[in-house]
């Protein structure tokens, strides 16, 4: 009982410090990531036929919302618009834009406030969930959270950015918690459904599902593969419905495939990437080859591994593959930000 009481007290202290940390907008906060997808959502709501991935549309959105920011009384809205002025590019998926636009009020200040709260709460829940998955005591997880929030610059940077990474952390933790109960078909389906939505939401976690599918194929778990395909199909239906609720047609996905990745590529300082340290000024094709090589390594190891040993530690191996998928993304990213 004494240890449980200590755990709860430390978690309560961590929660209190977190709330104190989050009560007011810090001068170091930068709604740098929030501004472009908020603008894109507002623009599509008014112009469903708009191709938000075209450079001509970028210039139009930039000018339009610069004017709106100028007439706004909110300094954060003005600051975000000025920061993106002349450098506005859209690389987020249609599902990403649709998800936030559905819940948007149309008011930058109100929407950013809600996003900020959701991002921070997601970070804390996801962080503590991973601590639990790693079998840490509540007190250890709470202390680690306090130390990371106040003294570890990469996570503090993520907090100040109110980044999408925090929401991804939460979603990955929920997927892994459900996947832990792999004998329950409903939990298993829910975990794959979350991973599917997350891949459509932001494809930087797209390495995870192929690795998990290959492992289940390796151990002859065809029931899991069937469940995986059904869950991914359901996720695709949800994505399609949400996309059509904002955009005029599904063609927007083809436009994203054509221009979205290149918009992201040309808006980054690629020489700060891992590949950029190996070869100067790598091309998009080079990054594709590099990612394929990195993905081939765990695939080779999986194919050569003993099937019985994989089956005996299925939960741990599933968790390892999720971490490996994230690591591949970090190593192959155009710019691996510190908080990744």
C-alpha positions as a printed NumPy array, in Angstrom:
array([[  0.   ,   0.   ,   0.   ],
       [  2.847,   2.368,   0.881],
       [  4.448,   1.986,  -2.554],
       [  1.124,   2.54 ,  -4.317],
       [  0.564,   5.688,  -2.258],
       [  4.021,   6.986,  -3.23 ],
       [  3.271,   6.202,  -6.891],
       [  0.01 ,   8.142,  -6.811],
       [  1.556,  11.1  ,  -4.958],
       [  4.408,  11.379,  -7.457],
       [  1.997,  11.101, -10.407],
       [ -0.209,  13.776,  -8.786],
       [  2.827,  16.044,  -8.388],
       [  3.815,  15.413, -12.021],
       [  0.27 ,  16.248, -13.158],
       [  0.188,  19.425, -11.06 ],
       [  3.531,  20.616, -12.435],
       [  2.358,  19.794, -15.939],
       [ -0.794,  21.892, -15.463],
       [  1.244,  24.755, -14.015],
       [  3.59 ,  24.498, -16.971],
       [  0.676,  24.599, -19.428],
       [ -1.587,  27.293, -17.925],
       [ -0.306,  30.162, -19.998],
       [  1.236,  30.375, -23.448],
       [  4.981,  30.603, -23.113],
       [  6.934,  33.274, -24.962],
       [  8.968,  30.392, -26.372],
       [  5.91 ,  28.754, -27.924],
       [  5.758,  28.664, -31.685],
       [  2.568,  27.593, -33.505],
       [  4.827,  26.971, -36.482],
       [  3.374,  23.568, -37.346],
       [ -0.227,  24.434, -36.482],
       [ -0.52 ,  27.475, -38.762],
       [ -0.124,  25.829, -42.224],
       [ -2.589,  22.978, -41.737],
       [ -5.072,  25.33 , -40.05 ],
       [ -4.8  ,  27.688, -43.05 ],
       [ -5.129,  24.788, -45.509],
       [ -8.254,  23.521, -43.765],
       [ -9.883,  26.958, -43.727],
       [ -9.016,  27.477, -47.384],
       [-10.469,  24.125, -48.477],
       [-13.612,  24.751, -46.453],
       [-14.206,  27.893, -48.516],
       [-12.848,  26.393, -51.785],
       [-13.439,  22.584, -51.843],
       [-11.996,  22.304, -55.357],
       [ -8.677,  23.951, -54.407],
       [ -5.447,  21.996, -54.875],
       [ -3.653,  22.932, -51.659],
       [ -0.487,  21.151, -52.842],
       [  0.096,  23.356, -55.908],
       [  2.675,  26.151, -55.608],
       [  0.233,  28.686, -57.117],
       [ -2.297,  27.83 , -54.406],
       [  0.418,  28.187, -51.755],
       [  1.004,  31.781, -52.852],
       [ -2.727,  32.452, -52.824],
       [ -3.204,  31.017, -49.323],
       [ -0.153,  32.868, -48.052],
       [ -1.397,  36.253, -49.299],
       [ -4.991,  35.664, -48.177],
       [ -4.151,  34.702, -44.608],
       [ -1.415,  37.322, -44.33 ],
       [ -4.185,  39.872, -44.874],
       [ -6.392,  38.154, -42.285],
       [ -3.555,  38.133, -39.777],
       [ -2.936,  41.836, -40.334],
       [ -6.521,  42.665, -39.367],
       [ -6.452,  40.241, -36.433],
       [ -5.974,  41.409, -32.864],
       [ -4.06 ,  38.27 , -31.919],
       [ -0.242,  38.625, -31.809],
       [  0.342,  34.854, -32.084],
       [ -1.689,  34.66 , -35.307],
       [  0.328,  37.576, -36.723],
       [  3.611,  36.033, -35.586],
       [  2.793,  32.667, -37.213],
       [  1.699,  34.312, -40.474],
       [  4.852,  36.458, -40.614],
       [  7.063,  33.453, -39.946],
       [  5.522,  31.532, -42.862],
       [  5.315,  34.552, -45.184],
       [  6.855,  33.696, -48.545],
       [  7.674,  30.182, -47.324],
       [  4.225,  28.611, -47.167],
       [  4.175,  24.981, -48.312],
       [  1.665,  22.209, -47.686],
       [  2.813,  18.605, -47.349],
       [  0.289,  17.165, -44.856],
       [ -2.033,  14.427, -46.096],
       [ -5.691,  15.17 , -46.979],
       [ -6.749,  13.048, -43.979],
       [ -4.492,  15.129, -41.721],
       [ -6.067,  18.381, -42.943],
       [ -9.604,  16.936, -42.793],
       [ -9.205,  15.664, -39.223],
       [ -8.372,  19.081, -37.831],
       [-10.768,  20.995, -40.055],
       [-13.747,  18.924, -38.889],
       [-13.149,  20.162, -35.327],
       [-12.172,  23.711, -36.311],
       [-14.22 ,  26.695, -35.167],
       [-12.64 ,  28.981, -37.777],
       [-11.024,  31.08 , -35.038],
       [ -7.234,  30.744, -34.952],
       [ -6.878,  31.606, -31.26 ],
       [ -9.625,  29.219, -30.105],
       [ -8.481,  26.378, -32.375],
       [ -4.841,  26.757, -31.374],
       [ -5.822,  26.768, -27.703],
       [ -7.699,  23.461, -28.071],
       [ -4.938,  21.938, -30.178],
       [ -2.378,  23.035, -27.613],
       [ -4.25 ,  21.362, -24.747],
       [ -4.867,  18.184, -26.745],
       [ -1.233,  18.016, -27.849],
       [  0.099,  18.37 , -24.307],
       [ -2.36 ,  15.971, -22.694],
       [ -1.601,  13.451, -25.468],
       [  2.103,  13.776, -24.741],
       [  1.71 ,  13.112, -21.004],
       [ -0.689,  10.172, -21.424],
       [  1.457,   8.662, -24.18 ],
       [  4.647,   9.143, -22.147],
       [  3.205,   7.492, -19.023],
       [  1.64 ,   4.698, -21.117],
       [  5.054,   3.843, -22.566],
       [  6.522,   3.909, -19.045],
       [  3.865,   1.379, -18.007],
       [  4.608,  -0.763, -21.064],
       [  8.269,  -0.742, -20.052],
       [  7.116,  -2.018, -16.636],
       [  8.198,   1.098, -14.758],
       [  6.566,   1.966, -11.464],
       [  4.258,   4.975, -11.443],
       [  6.687,   6.973,  -9.287],
       [  9.557,   6.354, -11.709],
       [  7.401,   7.33 , -14.691],
       [  6.196,  10.508, -12.933],
       [  9.721,  11.556, -11.954],
       [ 10.985,  10.83 , -15.45 ],
       [  8.174,  12.962, -16.887],
       [  9.063,  15.9  , -14.595],
       [ 12.766,  15.622, -15.439],
       [ 12.068,  15.434, -19.184],
       [  9.63 ,  18.354, -19.199],
       [ 11.838,  20.688, -17.22 ],
       [ 15.398,  19.674, -18.01 ],
       [ 15.514,  17.646, -21.269],
       [ 15.684,  20.143, -24.127],
       [ 14.402,  17.93 , -27.002],
       [ 11.12 ,  17.091, -25.219],
       [ 10.825,  20.636, -23.88 ],
       [ 11.218,  21.822, -27.478],
       [  8.423,  19.476, -28.554],
       [  6.225,  20.853, -25.785],
       [  6.847,  24.428, -26.865],
       [  6.137,  23.521, -30.486],
       [  2.871,  21.762, -29.527],
       [  3.878,  19.331, -32.207],
       [  1.947,  16.581, -33.964],
       [  4.611,  14.226, -32.606],
       [  2.867,  14.357, -29.208],
       [ -0.383,  13.107, -30.738],
       [  1.508,  10.384, -32.603],
       [  3.16 ,   9.329, -29.331],
       [ -0.268,   8.954, -27.712],
       [ -1.713,   7.004, -30.662],
       [  1.303,   4.663, -30.816],
       [  1.047,   4.004, -27.071],
       [ -2.672,   3.175, -27.392],
       [ -1.99 ,   0.872, -30.362],
       [  0.762,  -0.932, -28.469],
       [ -1.395,  -1.302, -25.342],
       [ -4.114,  -2.965, -27.434],
       [ -1.581,  -5.055, -29.327],
       [ -0.264,  -6.345, -26.   ],
       [ -3.536,  -8.28 , -25.653],
       [ -2.932, -10.008, -28.982],
       [ -5.195, -12.977, -28.141],
       [ -8.228, -10.683, -28.042],
       [ -9.384, -10.204, -31.64 ],
       [-11.181,  -6.934, -30.842],
       [ -8.097,  -5.422, -29.208],
       [ -5.902,  -6.658, -32.042],
       [ -8.229,  -5.154, -34.657],
       [ -8.36 ,  -1.877, -32.719],
       [ -4.57 ,  -1.622, -32.598],
       [ -4.215,  -2.159, -36.364],
       [ -7.082,   0.266, -37.014],
       [ -5.216,   2.946, -35.006],
       [ -1.935,   2.228, -36.821],
       [ -3.771,   2.394, -40.157],
       [ -5.352,   5.763, -39.351],
       [ -1.995,   6.995, -38.077],
       [ -0.29 ,   6.011, -41.35 ],
       [ -2.903,   7.896, -43.412],
       [ -2.638,  10.778, -40.939],
       [  1.136,  11.109, -41.166],
       [  2.978,   8.458, -43.206],
       [  6.215,   8.733, -41.243],
       [  5.022,   5.678, -39.24 ],
       [  4.394,   3.732, -42.458],
       [  7.339,   1.374, -41.879],
       [  5.603,  -0.271, -38.896],
       [  2.76 ,  -2.165, -40.581],
       [  4.868,  -3.968, -43.244],
       [  7.26 ,  -5.179, -40.526],
       [  4.411,  -6.434, -38.31 ],
       [  2.726,  -8.127, -41.29 ],
       [  5.955,  -9.873, -42.258],
       [  6.451, -11.157, -38.698],
       [  2.915, -12.588, -38.558],
       [  3.478, -14.177, -41.971],
       [  6.731, -15.648, -40.653],
       [  4.99 , -17.34 , -37.702],
       [  2.115, -18.55 , -39.961],
       [ -0.398, -16.356, -38.152],
       [ -2.764, -15.994, -41.107],
       [ -5.65 , -15.106, -38.785],
       [ -3.69 , -12.006, -37.753],
       [ -2.932, -11.122, -41.369],
       [ -6.636, -11.471, -42.207],
       [ -7.56 ,  -9.32 , -39.194],
       [ -4.898,  -6.804, -40.212],
       [ -6.303,  -6.465, -43.735],
       [ -9.875,  -6.076, -42.432],
       [ -8.814,  -3.401, -39.921],
       [ -6.815,  -1.528, -42.553],
       [ -9.799,  -1.695, -44.907],
       [-12.018,  -0.183, -42.215],
       [ -9.414,   2.523, -41.58 ],
       [ -9.332,   3.305, -45.313],
       [-13.144,   3.659, -45.371],
       [-13.046,   6.093, -42.434],
       [-10.25 ,   8.07 , -44.124],
       [-12.236,   8.219, -47.377],
       [-15.388,   9.473, -45.644],
       [-13.503,  12.142, -43.704],
       [-11.624,  13.24 , -46.814],
       [-14.86 ,  13.702, -48.77 ],
       [-16.359,  15.658, -45.874],
       [-13.859,  18.453, -46.583],
       [-12.464,  17.971, -50.104],
       [-14.41 ,  17.824, -53.365],
       [-13.13 ,  14.398, -54.43 ],
       [-10.669,  11.611, -53.652],
       [ -8.428,  12.967, -56.43 ],
       [ -6.838,  15.135, -53.772],
       [ -4.881,  12.051, -52.672],
       [ -3.321,  11.787, -56.143],
       [ -2.411,  15.479, -55.93 ],
       [ -0.842,  14.881, -52.544],
       [  1.158,  11.923, -53.896],
       [  2.318,  14.09 , -56.806],
       [  3.349,  17.2  , -54.881],
       [  3.129,  16.606, -51.106],
       [  6.441,  14.769, -50.563],
       [  8.348,  17.197, -52.81 ],
       [  6.839,  20.166, -50.927],
       [  8.18 ,  18.679, -47.705],
       [ 11.547,  17.897, -49.284],
       [ 12.155,  21.393, -50.67 ],
       [ 11.059,  23.081, -47.424],
       [ 13.769,  21.314, -45.405],
       [ 17.498,  21.772, -44.957],
       [ 18.302,  18.239, -46.112],
       [ 22.001,  18.527, -45.268],
       [ 20.972,  18.309, -41.591],
       [ 19.57 ,  14.815, -42.206],
       [ 21.47 ,  11.601, -41.456],
       [ 21.884,  10.974, -45.203],
       [ 23.024,  14.579, -45.61 ],
       [ 26.003,  13.81 , -43.377],
       [ 26.913,  10.86 , -45.611],
       [ 26.5  ,  12.449, -49.054],
       [ 26.177,  16.193, -49.834],
       [ 22.851,  17.506, -51.168],
       [ 21.045,  14.15 , -51.484],
       [ 18.092,  13.947, -53.881],
       [ 14.602,  12.613, -53.137],
       [ 15.564,   9.463, -55.039],
       [ 18.598,   9.054, -52.762],
       [ 16.36 ,   9.251, -49.715],
       [ 14.101,   6.569, -51.225],
       [ 17.06 ,   4.231, -51.769],
       [ 18.379,   4.989, -48.275],
       [ 15.008,   4.201, -46.659],
       [ 14.754,   0.967, -48.68 ],
       [ 18.204,  -0.147, -47.49 ],
       [ 17.307,   0.611, -43.866],
       [ 14.013,  -1.292, -44.187],
       [ 15.77 ,  -4.252, -45.818],
       [ 17.936,  -4.819, -42.712],
       [ 15.142,  -5.784, -40.248],
       [ 13.345,  -7.662, -43.043],
       [ 16.468,  -9.788, -43.627],
       [ 16.862, -10.409, -39.879],
       [ 13.182, -11.372, -39.587],
       [ 13.393, -13.843, -42.463],
       [ 16.507, -15.461, -40.958],
       [ 15.135, -15.569, -37.375],
       [ 13.9  , -18.714, -35.679],
       [ 10.094, -18.923, -35.989],
       [  9.612, -20.624, -32.629],
       [ 11.592, -17.978, -30.746],
       [  9.565, -15.214, -32.406],
       [  6.301, -16.935, -31.379],
       [  7.434, -17.396, -27.77 ],
       [  8.032, -13.647, -27.306],
       [  5.391, -12.278, -29.682],
       [  4.425,  -9.262, -27.524],
       [  8.013,  -8.109, -27.047],
       [  8.806,  -8.665, -30.717],
       [  5.751,  -6.656, -31.808],
       [  6.917,  -3.783, -29.59 ],
       [ 10.451,  -4.052, -30.974],
       [  9.211,  -3.834, -34.56 ],
       [  7.18 ,  -0.705, -33.762],
       [ 10.326,   0.884, -32.324],
       [ 12.405,  -0.26 , -35.306],
       [  9.823,   1.243, -37.687],
       [ 10.109,   4.586, -35.884],
       [ 13.911,   4.361, -35.895],
       [ 13.943,   3.755, -39.668],
       [ 11.855,   6.9  , -40.134],
       [ 14.225,   8.954, -37.951],
       [ 17.285,   7.751, -39.859],
       [ 15.65 ,   8.293, -43.267],
       [ 13.899,  11.595, -42.448],
       [ 14.711,  14.688, -44.507],
       [ 15.431,  16.468, -41.219],
       [ 15.316,  14.451, -37.968],
       [ 14.206,  17.122, -35.506],
       [ 15.643,  16.729, -31.961],
       [ 12.312,  15.652, -30.453],
       [ 11.876,  12.73 , -32.862]])
